[in-house]
Amino acid sequence: MIYFDNAATSFPKPISVEKAISKSIKFYGGNPGRSGHKMSFVISEKIYSVRDKIANFFNTNPENVVFTSNCTHSLNIAIQGLLKEKKTVLTTNLEHNSVTRPISSFKQKKNLKWTEIDVFEKKDDEIVNAFKNALNDNVCLVVCTHASNVTGQIMPIRSIYKLCKKSGVPFVVDAAQTAGLLPLDLEKDADIICVPGHKGLYGPTGTGALILKDTLPPPLLFGGTGNESLSPTMPLIPPERYEAGTVNTSGILGLGAGISFVESHGVQNMFSHEQSLCNHVIKNLSMYPQITIYQNPVANYVPVVLFNFNGISSSAGTQLLSDKGFALRGGLHCAPSAHSALGTLSDGAIRFAPSAFNNMAQVKAFCNAVRQIISNDLK
Amino acid sequence: MQSDCLYVYVSSVTMAQKSKYILLKHGYRISIERASNGINGCGYRIKIKNKGKNAVALLKKYSVTTHGTSPCESS
């Protein structure tokens, strides 16, 4: 199977990630931050070194890095903690369910105004202007994807953050599709950045991070943190404030190795490599009138290609590709509003998402399989 | 010198590790211990074996929240 579903989770993982996880299970058995014996201190130091690595990667301090189980977990801490009754939340209309469901859940129980800004295939300055016009005294929170997980369209987060800062409104960025592919800087890009560990950072599933500075939502989970145990409440300062229960030590050490892998290649190089693969796919698939590709030259995109075989559903298309040995994701990608904007809500679309491990030979084989499907399976 | 030795209390393992990084980088001799006193039940204390008083100011400069100090116990 040739894997092109890296926007869902990256595969394969670097050998260094495998080794770090294996080493962790074999040798680092202590519970970090809980005990005074050597084994606890050893794993504490290892965990801190990954925290420090992530902090450097996103230009902040180690204590501003909270380990979570995935990007959705991070977004839930931020969104559930910062929404306020009788206030307004702004998002784009390309958000994933990890953003829209926490907001919907709050809205079902409490009075909340939710404005979804239409950013679909808009130019950056139009997007920024739309946010500028929507920001007012009643807005309590702005949540924005850095890049759509459906189309790959990149949002001008730095400019939106400037507006939010000016208005004193917390700005949360969903970096599920961009962490490891585009530079992100906590000082310049957001008050809170939510990242998965298992996609562009090449860590294992079950890892993620909430990266924050002065905007501190209340904790979502409550429990043991290994410190201030006499207090009935969670500690006031991060990261322990948000890390109730034992953290995923093996996963975190794997994530650390994944980030080292990204750093060793360089974020820009990773992007360029994947973009060159996508460019080949776009060039090749554009030749066929039986295929629709969903990209607009006015917008900027991360390296994904969204397309459909005309006349069949995306699930049928991905099944045909799977039968030929290619793993791609069809359907709605947990982002119905993006598909609504795209006009693909009924049948979804097929997402081609490469990683650092894919190469041009695989892409050519994929294009060849597409050609065969058009010749043999479409009428 | 025992008189230069100082325990600095911090509330969390993250602050303890951060302190360790900073202090070692600046040439201090230190070790970390689990502590149950002074930090709302449990936390950590950093044994700073040299120039203890300067170390506290250094940690504050790097935004480490400390929870008091105590002299090292004589061995």
Tab-separated table of C-alpha atoms in Angstrom:
chain	number	residue	atom	x	y	z
A	1	MET	CA	0.000	0.000	0.000
A	2	ILE	CA	1.319	3.441	-0.864
A	3	TYR	CA	0.146	5.870	1.766
A	4	PHE	CA	-1.139	9.327	0.790
A	5	ASP	CA	-3.353	9.967	3.824
A	6	ASN	CA	-0.827	11.969	5.802
A	7	ALA	CA	-3.256	14.796	6.552
A	8	ALA	CA	-5.102	12.305	8.760
A	9	THR	CA	-1.955	10.930	10.359
A	10	SER	CA	1.540	10.572	8.956
A	11	PHE	CA	2.915	7.177	8.027
A	12	PRO	CA	5.491	5.793	8.150
A	13	LYS	CA	7.132	7.337	11.173
A	14	PRO	CA	10.879	7.935	11.237
A	15	ILE	CA	12.939	5.037	12.615
A	16	SER	CA	14.134	7.413	15.334
A	17	VAL	CA	10.527	7.708	16.561
A	18	GLU	CA	10.181	3.940	16.781
A	19	LYS	CA	13.470	3.733	18.663
A	20	ALA	CA	12.555	6.504	21.099
A	21	ILE	CA	9.257	4.817	21.962
A	22	SER	CA	10.861	1.422	22.334
A	23	LYS	CA	13.646	2.845	24.504
A	24	SER	CA	11.092	4.626	26.650
A	25	ILE	CA	9.159	1.418	27.310
A	26	LYS	CA	12.307	-0.574	28.001
A	27	PHE	CA	14.304	1.866	30.082
A	28	TYR	CA	12.275	4.858	31.283
A	29	GLY	CA	9.628	3.255	33.426
A	30	GLY	CA	9.227	5.902	36.108
A	31	ASN	CA	6.345	8.343	36.390
A	32	PRO	CA	7.514	11.900	35.656
A	33	GLY	CA	6.927	14.560	38.272
A	34	ARG	CA	5.595	12.189	40.876
A	35	SER	CA	8.413	10.718	42.933
A	36	GLY	CA	11.829	11.499	44.309
A	37	HIS	CA	13.628	8.398	43.101
A	38	LYS	CA	16.084	8.299	40.246
A	39	MET	CA	13.727	6.631	37.738
A	40	SER	CA	11.173	9.389	38.158
A	41	PHE	CA	13.843	12.056	37.757
A	42	VAL	CA	15.258	10.443	34.624
A	43	ILE	CA	11.924	10.380	32.816
A	44	SER	CA	11.093	13.875	34.126
A	45	GLU	CA	14.220	15.179	32.500
A	46	LYS	CA	13.416	13.397	29.226
A	47	ILE	CA	9.899	14.828	29.174
A	48	TYR	CA	11.238	18.294	29.913
A	49	SER	CA	13.713	18.047	27.062
A	50	VAL	CA	10.818	17.400	24.635
A	51	ARG	CA	8.880	20.286	26.166
A	52	ASP	CA	11.924	22.463	25.602
A	53	LYS	CA	12.256	21.226	22.015
A	54	ILE	CA	8.619	22.053	21.254
A	55	ALA	CA	9.023	25.442	22.942
A	56	ASN	CA	11.971	26.270	20.691
A	57	PHE	CA	10.065	25.051	17.651
A	58	PHE	CA	7.178	27.451	18.375
A	59	ASN	CA	9.307	30.240	19.882
A	60	THR	CA	8.161	30.173	23.474
A	61	ASN	CA	9.176	28.938	26.934
A	62	PRO	CA	8.984	25.266	27.977
A	63	GLU	CA	6.383	25.913	30.673
A	64	ASN	CA	4.042	27.215	27.946
A	65	VAL	CA	3.921	23.787	26.311
A	66	VAL	CA	1.147	21.509	27.579
A	67	PHE	CA	1.103	17.889	26.475
A	68	THR	CA	-2.300	16.703	25.302
A	69	SER	CA	-3.603	13.587	23.611
A	70	ASN	CA	-4.184	15.267	20.223
A	71	CYS	CA	-5.051	18.571	18.579
A	72	THR	CA	-8.747	18.089	19.351
A	73	HIS	CA	-7.935	17.823	23.048
A	74	SER	CA	-5.919	21.053	22.854
A	75	LEU	CA	-8.697	22.854	20.998
A	76	ASN	CA	-11.269	21.714	23.552
A	77	ILE	CA	-9.234	23.146	26.421
A	78	ALA	CA	-8.916	26.453	24.601
A	79	ILE	CA	-12.430	26.732	23.194
A	80	GLN	CA	-14.443	25.384	26.114
A	81	GLY	CA	-12.374	27.504	28.462
A	82	LEU	CA	-12.638	30.784	26.593
A	83	LEU	CA	-16.205	30.859	25.300
A	84	LYS	CA	-18.486	33.175	27.264
A	85	GLU	CA	-22.233	33.307	27.556
A	86	LYS	CA	-23.993	36.122	25.679
A	87	LYS	CA	-20.819	36.792	23.719
A	88	THR	CA	-19.744	36.171	20.117
A	89	VAL	CA	-17.220	33.720	18.746
A	90	LEU	CA	-15.673	34.187	15.298
A	91	THR	CA	-14.408	31.323	13.167
A	92	THR	CA	-13.889	30.705	9.469
A	93	ASN	CA	-16.287	28.541	7.499
A	94	LEU	CA	-13.527	25.985	6.886
A	95	GLU	CA	-13.187	24.719	10.464
A	96	HIS	CA	-12.880	21.078	11.463
A	97	ASN	CA	-15.385	19.474	13.816
A	98	SER	CA	-12.734	19.734	16.540
A	99	VAL	CA	-13.531	23.458	16.497
A	100	THR	CA	-17.183	23.475	15.510
A	101	ARG	CA	-18.410	20.749	17.863
A	102	PRO	CA	-17.107	22.331	21.087
A	103	ILE	CA	-18.705	25.604	19.963
A	104	SER	CA	-21.978	23.880	19.003
A	105	SER	CA	-22.049	22.063	22.327
A	106	PHE	CA	-21.646	25.337	24.234
A	107	LYS	CA	-24.256	27.017	22.042
A	108	GLN	CA	-26.794	24.268	22.734
A	109	LYS	CA	-26.562	24.945	26.454
A	110	LYS	CA	-25.911	28.667	26.585
A	111	ASN	CA	-26.615	31.828	24.696
A	112	LEU	CA	-23.774	32.365	22.230
A	113	LYS	CA	-23.517	34.161	18.912
A	114	TRP	CA	-21.338	32.361	16.385
A	115	THR	CA	-20.196	34.110	13.229
A	116	GLU	CA	-18.576	31.948	10.577
A	117	ILE	CA	-16.591	34.143	8.220
A	118	ASP	CA	-16.643	33.070	4.593
A	119	VAL	CA	-12.993	32.668	3.665
A	120	PHE	CA	-13.440	30.051	0.967
A	121	GLU	CA	-11.149	30.796	-1.974
A	122	LYS	CA	-10.826	34.402	-0.831
A	123	LYS	CA	-7.673	36.474	-1.097
A	124	ASP	CA	-5.744	37.111	2.105
A	125	ASP	CA	-6.627	40.805	2.260
A	126	GLU	CA	-10.328	39.985	1.815
A	127	ILE	CA	-10.106	37.495	4.688
A	128	VAL	CA	-8.358	39.958	6.966
A	129	ASN	CA	-10.900	42.650	6.122
A	130	ALA	CA	-13.762	40.278	6.872
A	131	PHE	CA	-12.315	39.558	10.333
A	132	LYS	CA	-11.715	43.267	10.874
A	133	ASN	CA	-15.358	44.017	10.098
A	134	ALA	CA	-16.619	41.202	12.316
A	135	LEU	CA	-14.554	42.080	15.393
A	136	ASN	CA	-16.508	44.118	17.924
A	137	ASP	CA	-16.794	44.593	21.683
A	138	ASN	CA	-18.981	41.532	22.034
A	139	VAL	CA	-16.449	39.087	20.574
A	140	CYS	CA	-14.911	36.873	23.272
A	141	LEU	CA	-12.877	34.542	21.090
A	142	VAL	CA	-11.545	34.055	17.566
A	143	VAL	CA	-10.663	30.527	16.430
A	144	CYS	CA	-9.078	29.979	13.050
A	145	THR	CA	-7.624	27.055	11.205
A	146	HIS	CA	-4.118	27.734	9.935
A	147	ALA	CA	-4.896	25.661	6.862
A	148	SER	CA	-8.070	23.849	5.921
A	149	ASN	CA	-7.835	20.089	6.349
A	150	VAL	CA	-10.091	19.760	3.303
A	151	THR	CA	-8.756	22.096	0.641
A	152	GLY	CA	-5.447	23.013	2.263
A	153	GLN	CA	-6.221	26.737	1.946
A	154	ILE	CA	-3.889	28.721	4.208
A	155	MET	CA	-5.268	31.483	6.409
A	156	PRO	CA	-3.377	34.754	7.026
A	157	ILE	CA	-3.176	34.115	10.772
A	158	ARG	CA	-0.472	36.660	11.525
A	159	SER	CA	-2.594	39.508	10.195
A	160	ILE	CA	-5.713	38.214	11.949
A	161	TYR	CA	-3.756	37.950	15.204
A	162	LYS	CA	-2.694	41.590	14.896
A	163	LEU	CA	-6.366	42.581	14.673
A	164	CYS	CA	-7.277	40.402	17.651
A	165	LYS	CA	-4.450	41.805	19.739
A	166	LYS	CA	-5.606	45.321	18.971
A	167	SER	CA	-9.127	44.398	20.069
A	168	GLY	CA	-7.973	42.453	23.133
A	169	VAL	CA	-9.652	39.265	21.914
A	170	PRO	CA	-7.939	35.882	22.440
A	171	PHE	CA	-6.876	34.241	19.181
A	172	VAL	CA	-6.657	30.450	18.948
A	173	VAL	CA	-5.047	28.766	15.953
A	174	ASP	CA	-5.800	25.202	14.889
A	175	ALA	CA	-2.459	24.097	13.449
A	176	ALA	CA	-3.511	20.504	12.764
A	177	GLN	CA	-2.402	20.688	9.133
A	178	THR	CA	0.518	23.085	9.431
A	179	ALA	CA	2.651	22.185	12.464
A	180	GLY	CA	5.855	20.930	10.851
A	181	LEU	CA	4.989	22.334	7.417
A	182	LEU	CA	4.703	26.077	7.990
A	183	PRO	CA	6.602	28.197	10.507
A	184	LEU	CA	4.590	29.031	13.628
A	185	ASP	CA	5.625	31.539	16.253
A	186	LEU	CA	3.665	31.990	19.474
A	187	GLU	CA	4.879	35.581	19.769
A	188	LYS	CA	3.651	36.591	16.323
A	189	ASP	CA	0.898	34.209	15.310
A	190	ALA	CA	-1.541	33.500	18.146
A	191	ASP	CA	-2.326	33.532	21.837
A	192	ILE	CA	-2.849	29.784	21.743
A	193	ILE	CA	-1.606	27.288	19.163
A	194	CYS	CA	-3.122	23.793	19.098
A	195	VAL	CA	-1.061	21.094	17.430
A	196	PRO	CA	-1.250	17.370	16.812
A	197	GLY	CA	1.899	15.343	17.429
A	198	HIS	CA	1.113	12.614	14.909
A	199	LYS	CA	0.808	14.495	11.625
A	200	GLY	CA	3.461	16.915	10.367
A	201	LEU	CA	5.559	16.491	13.506
A	202	TYR	CA	5.850	12.730	12.842
A	203	GLY	CA	5.180	11.625	16.408
A	204	PRO	CA	2.915	8.733	17.375
A	205	THR	CA	-0.864	8.952	17.616
A	206	GLY	CA	-2.110	9.977	21.041
A	207	THR	CA	0.178	12.996	21.195
A	208	GLY	CA	-0.486	16.703	20.841
A	209	ALA	CA	0.269	20.025	22.449
A	210	LEU	CA	-1.463	23.133	23.655
A	211	ILE	CA	0.952	26.040	23.375
A	212	LEU	CA	-0.067	29.150	25.228
A	213	LYS	CA	1.271	32.180	27.057
A	214	ASP	CA	-0.761	34.865	28.854
A	215	THR	CA	-4.252	33.681	27.935
A	216	LEU	CA	-4.951	30.878	30.395
A	217	PRO	CA	-8.317	29.141	30.062
A	218	PRO	CA	-9.554	27.134	33.040
A	219	PRO	CA	-8.501	23.480	32.982
A	220	LEU	CA	-10.711	20.924	31.261
A	221	LEU	CA	-9.543	17.922	33.286
A	222	PHE	CA	-8.966	17.771	37.007
A	223	GLY	CA	-6.800	15.366	38.934
A	224	GLY	CA	-3.353	14.548	40.158
A	225	THR	CA	-0.425	16.562	38.882
A	226	GLY	CA	2.271	15.434	41.290
A	227	ASN	CA	2.532	18.895	42.790
A	228	GLU	CA	0.661	21.145	45.245
A	229	SER	CA	-1.279	18.085	46.342
A	230	LEU	CA	-2.787	19.749	49.413
A	231	SER	CA	-4.680	22.149	47.198
A	232	PRO	CA	-8.206	21.071	46.221
A	233	THR	CA	-7.822	22.935	42.934
A	234	MET	CA	-5.508	22.520	39.975
A	235	PRO	CA	-2.207	24.426	40.064
A	236	LEU	CA	-2.480	27.947	38.696
A	237	ILE	CA	0.428	27.851	36.316
A	238	PRO	CA	0.973	25.755	33.206
A	239	PRO	CA	1.813	23.177	32.136
A	240	GLU	CA	0.707	21.190	35.216
A	241	ARG	CA	-2.529	23.216	35.320
A	242	TYR	CA	-3.667	21.310	32.245
A	243	GLU	CA	-1.913	17.969	32.690
A	244	ALA	CA	-4.099	16.003	35.096
A	245	GLY	CA	-3.016	12.385	35.327
A	246	THR	CA	0.102	10.688	34.070
A	247	VAL	CA	1.264	11.978	30.711
A	248	ASN	CA	1.915	9.750	27.698
A	249	THR	CA	5.643	9.351	28.335
A	250	SER	CA	6.400	6.959	25.471
A	251	GLY	CA	4.363	9.024	23.057
A	252	ILE	CA	6.016	12.253	24.153
A	253	LEU	CA	9.515	10.830	23.685
A	254	GLY	CA	8.422	9.593	20.261
A	255	LEU	CA	7.120	13.060	19.481
A	256	GLY	CA	10.463	14.541	20.506
A	257	ALA	CA	12.192	12.280	17.987
A	258	GLY	CA	9.624	13.263	15.354
A	259	ILE	CA	10.336	16.956	15.858
A	260	SER	CA	14.066	16.293	15.623
A	261	PHE	CA	13.362	14.594	12.289
A	262	VAL	CA	11.469	17.674	11.057
A	263	GLU	CA	14.203	20.002	12.312
A	264	SER	CA	16.897	17.962	10.622
A	265	HIS	CA	15.114	18.303	7.257
A	266	GLY	CA	13.848	21.842	7.782
A	267	VAL	CA	10.222	22.964	7.700
A	268	GLN	CA	10.669	24.805	4.405
A	269	ASN	CA	12.268	21.774	2.758
A	270	MET	CA	9.467	19.505	3.942
A	271	PHE	CA	6.933	21.883	2.464
A	272	SER	CA	8.808	22.191	-0.844
A	273	HIS	CA	9.191	18.433	-1.216
A	274	GLU	CA	5.504	17.760	-0.627
A	275	GLN	CA	4.504	20.691	-2.802
A	276	SER	CA	6.534	19.353	-5.708
A	277	LEU	CA	4.693	16.017	-5.385
A	278	CYS	CA	1.351	17.801	-5.302
A	279	ASN	CA	2.282	19.938	-8.310
A	280	HIS	CA	2.935	16.785	-10.289
A	281	VAL	CA	-0.445	15.366	-9.284
A	282	ILE	CA	-2.244	18.587	-10.168
A	283	LYS	CA	-0.496	18.820	-13.531
A	284	ASN	CA	-1.280	15.203	-14.334
A	285	LEU	CA	-4.875	15.040	-13.108
A	286	SER	CA	-5.754	18.358	-14.755
A	287	MET	CA	-5.453	16.657	-18.128
A	288	TYR	CA	-8.574	14.583	-17.524
A	289	PRO	CA	-12.047	16.048	-18.024
A	290	GLN	CA	-13.295	13.153	-15.843
A	291	ILE	CA	-11.602	14.728	-12.801
A	292	THR	CA	-12.406	17.879	-10.841
A	293	ILE	CA	-9.581	19.444	-8.802
A	294	TYR	CA	-10.587	21.871	-6.077
A	295	GLN	CA	-8.007	24.658	-6.023
A	296	ASN	CA	-8.263	28.325	-6.862
A	297	PRO	CA	-5.203	30.343	-7.893
A	298	VAL	CA	-6.231	33.333	-5.746
A	299	ALA	CA	-5.669	31.371	-2.522
A	300	ASN	CA	-2.569	29.787	-0.936
A	301	TYR	CA	-2.495	26.085	-0.095
A	302	VAL	CA	-0.518	23.579	1.964
A	303	PRO	CA	0.517	20.481	0.007
A	304	VAL	CA	-2.746	18.589	-0.382
A	305	VAL	CA	-4.749	17.980	-3.536
A	306	LEU	CA	-8.494	17.635	-3.242
A	307	PHE	CA	-10.241	16.079	-6.215
A	308	ASN	CA	-13.076	13.863	-7.376
A	309	PHE	CA	-13.691	11.451	-10.183
A	310	ASN	CA	-16.714	13.016	-11.868
A	311	GLY	CA	-19.845	10.918	-11.684
A	312	ILE	CA	-18.883	8.721	-8.733
A	313	SER	CA	-18.818	9.389	-4.999
A	314	SER	CA	-15.564	10.084	-3.189
A	315	SER	CA	-15.952	6.867	-1.215
A	316	ALA	CA	-16.279	4.902	-4.464
A	317	GLY	CA	-13.214	6.716	-5.792
A	318	THR	CA	-11.099	5.974	-2.738
A	319	GLN	CA	-12.227	2.340	-2.872
A	320	LEU	CA	-11.019	2.050	-6.473
A	321	LEU	CA	-7.706	3.628	-5.471
A	322	SER	CA	-7.433	1.348	-2.449
A	323	ASP	CA	-7.992	-1.661	-4.693
A	324	LYS	CA	-4.995	-0.493	-6.703
A	325	GLY	CA	-2.868	-0.108	-3.568
A	326	PHE	CA	-3.206	3.593	-2.716
A	327	ALA	CA	-4.411	4.931	0.631
A	328	LEU	CA	-6.281	8.237	0.318
A	329	ARG	CA	-9.130	9.647	2.327
A	330	GLY	CA	-12.528	10.433	0.851
A	331	GLY	CA	-15.710	11.716	2.458
A	332	LEU	CA	-16.196	14.887	4.468
A	333	HIS	CA	-12.923	14.878	6.457
A	334	CYS	CA	-14.834	15.882	9.625
A	335	ALA	CA	-15.298	19.351	8.134
A	336	PRO	CA	-18.815	19.598	6.687
A	337	SER	CA	-18.858	23.396	6.475
A	338	ALA	CA	-15.765	23.342	4.248
A	339	HIS	CA	-17.450	20.813	1.970
A	340	SER	CA	-20.587	22.914	2.013
A	341	ALA	CA	-18.561	25.898	0.755
A	342	LEU	CA	-16.991	23.654	-1.843
A	343	GLY	CA	-20.319	22.210	-3.010
A	344	THR	CA	-19.233	18.659	-2.153
A	345	LEU	CA	-21.374	18.095	0.939
A	346	SER	CA	-23.376	15.250	-0.591
A	347	ASP	CA	-20.499	13.041	-1.782
A	348	GLY	CA	-17.358	14.518	-0.252
A	349	ALA	CA	-14.054	14.563	-2.085
A	350	ILE	CA	-10.767	12.648	-2.264
A	351	ARG	CA	-7.726	14.080	-0.500
A	352	PHE	CA	-4.195	13.362	-1.678
A	353	ALA	CA	-1.814	14.231	1.169
A	354	PRO	CA	1.871	13.269	0.856
A	355	SER	CA	4.597	13.305	3.494
A	356	ALA	CA	8.379	13.502	3.609
A	357	PHE	CA	8.495	9.757	2.980
A	358	ASN	CA	6.710	9.838	-0.369
A	359	ASN	CA	8.662	10.191	-3.581
A	360	MET	CA	8.082	11.006	-7.218
A	361	ALA	CA	8.059	7.342	-8.281
A	362	GLN	CA	5.127	6.712	-5.943
A	363	VAL	CA	3.349	9.787	-7.252
A	364	LYS	CA	3.832	8.654	-10.838
A	365	ALA	CA	2.446	5.234	-9.933
A	366	PHE	CA	-0.541	6.984	-8.372
A	367	CYS	CA	-1.142	9.070	-11.490
A	368	ASN	CA	-0.932	5.905	-13.545
A	369	ALA	CA	-3.549	4.247	-11.332
A	370	VAL	CA	-5.819	7.265	-11.774
A	371	ARG	CA	-5.416	6.957	-15.547
A	372	GLN	CA	-6.344	3.263	-15.364
A	373	ILE	CA	-9.436	4.005	-13.269
A	374	ILE	CA	-10.550	6.626	-15.791
A	375	SER	CA	-10.004	4.181	-18.663
A	376	ASN	CA	-11.487	1.076	-17.060
A	377	ASP	CA	-13.868	2.007	-14.267
A	378	LEU	CA	-15.561	5.267	-15.242
A	379	LYS	CA	-18.217	5.392	-17.907
B	1	MET	CA	31.381	25.982	51.327
B	2	GLN	CA	28.297	25.020	53.320
B	3	SER	CA	27.352	28.692	53.822
B	4	ASP	CA	26.946	29.128	50.073
B	5	CYS	CA	24.622	26.144	49.867
B	6	LEU	CA	20.920	26.889	49.545
B	7	TYR	CA	17.673	25.054	48.851
B	8	VAL	CA	15.301	26.832	46.487
B	9	TYR	CA	11.740	25.544	46.423
B	10	VAL	CA	9.668	25.311	43.256
B	11	SER	CA	6.201	23.914	42.873
B	12	SER	CA	6.474	21.687	39.825
B	13	VAL	CA	8.766	19.289	38.058
B	14	THR	CA	8.724	21.582	35.011
B	15	MET	CA	10.010	24.508	37.056
B	16	ALA	CA	12.573	22.213	38.692
B	17	GLN	CA	13.864	21.049	35.313
B	18	LYS	CA	13.832	24.560	33.916
B	19	SER	CA	15.836	25.740	36.939
B	20	LYS	CA	18.283	22.910	36.429
B	21	TYR	CA	18.875	23.868	32.784
B	22	ILE	CA	19.383	27.537	33.630
B	23	LEU	CA	21.623	26.970	36.626
B	24	LEU	CA	23.849	24.379	34.981
B	25	LYS	CA	24.210	26.658	31.959
B	26	HIS	CA	25.447	29.398	34.301
B	27	GLY	CA	27.994	27.222	36.036
B	28	TYR	CA	26.129	26.341	39.217
B	29	ARG	CA	26.496	22.988	40.919
B	30	ILE	CA	23.028	21.705	41.705
B	31	SER	CA	20.861	18.694	42.362
B	32	ILE	CA	17.082	18.274	42.458
B	33	GLU	CA	15.153	16.620	45.257
B	34	ARG	CA	11.491	15.943	45.886
B	35	ALA	CA	10.165	18.156	48.682
B	36	SER	CA	7.013	18.010	50.742
B	37	ASN	CA	7.331	21.182	52.750
B	38	GLY	CA	6.632	24.755	51.764
B	39	ILE	CA	4.901	24.038	48.456
B	40	ASN	CA	1.333	23.218	49.315
B	41	GLY	CA	1.962	19.563	49.911
B	42	CYS	CA	4.543	18.535	47.380
B	43	GLY	CA	6.944	19.965	44.887
B	44	TYR	CA	10.690	20.118	44.429
B	45	ARG	CA	13.709	21.744	45.953
B	46	ILE	CA	16.883	22.545	44.123
B	47	LYS	CA	20.041	22.169	46.126
B	48	ILE	CA	22.338	24.908	44.907
B	49	LYS	CA	25.762	24.087	46.127
B	50	ASN	CA	27.512	27.324	45.264
B	51	LYS	CA	26.568	31.025	45.099
B	52	GLY	CA	23.037	30.236	46.241
B	53	LYS	CA	21.778	33.776	46.696
B	54	ASN	CA	22.784	34.853	43.195
B	55	ALA	CA	20.992	31.828	41.810
B	56	VAL	CA	17.590	32.945	43.097
B	57	ALA	CA	17.877	36.258	41.268
B	58	LEU	CA	18.935	34.413	38.134
B	59	LEU	CA	15.926	32.095	38.279
B	60	LYS	CA	13.558	35.032	38.737
B	61	LYS	CA	15.097	36.666	35.664
B	62	TYR	CA	14.067	33.588	33.683
B	63	SER	CA	10.492	33.657	35.050
B	64	VAL	CA	10.925	30.710	37.379
B	65	THR	CA	8.396	31.038	40.190
B	66	THR	CA	10.153	30.127	43.425
B	67	HIS	CA	8.514	29.288	46.743
B	68	GLY	CA	11.096	30.374	49.272
B	69	THR	CA	14.530	29.134	50.264
B	70	SER	CA	16.174	27.405	53.178
B	71	PRO	CA	19.766	26.797	54.172
B	72	CYS	CA	21.196	23.393	53.382
B	73	GLU	CA	21.181	20.941	56.252
B	74	SER	CA	24.652	20.320	57.622
B	75	SER	CA	25.916	16.874	56.811
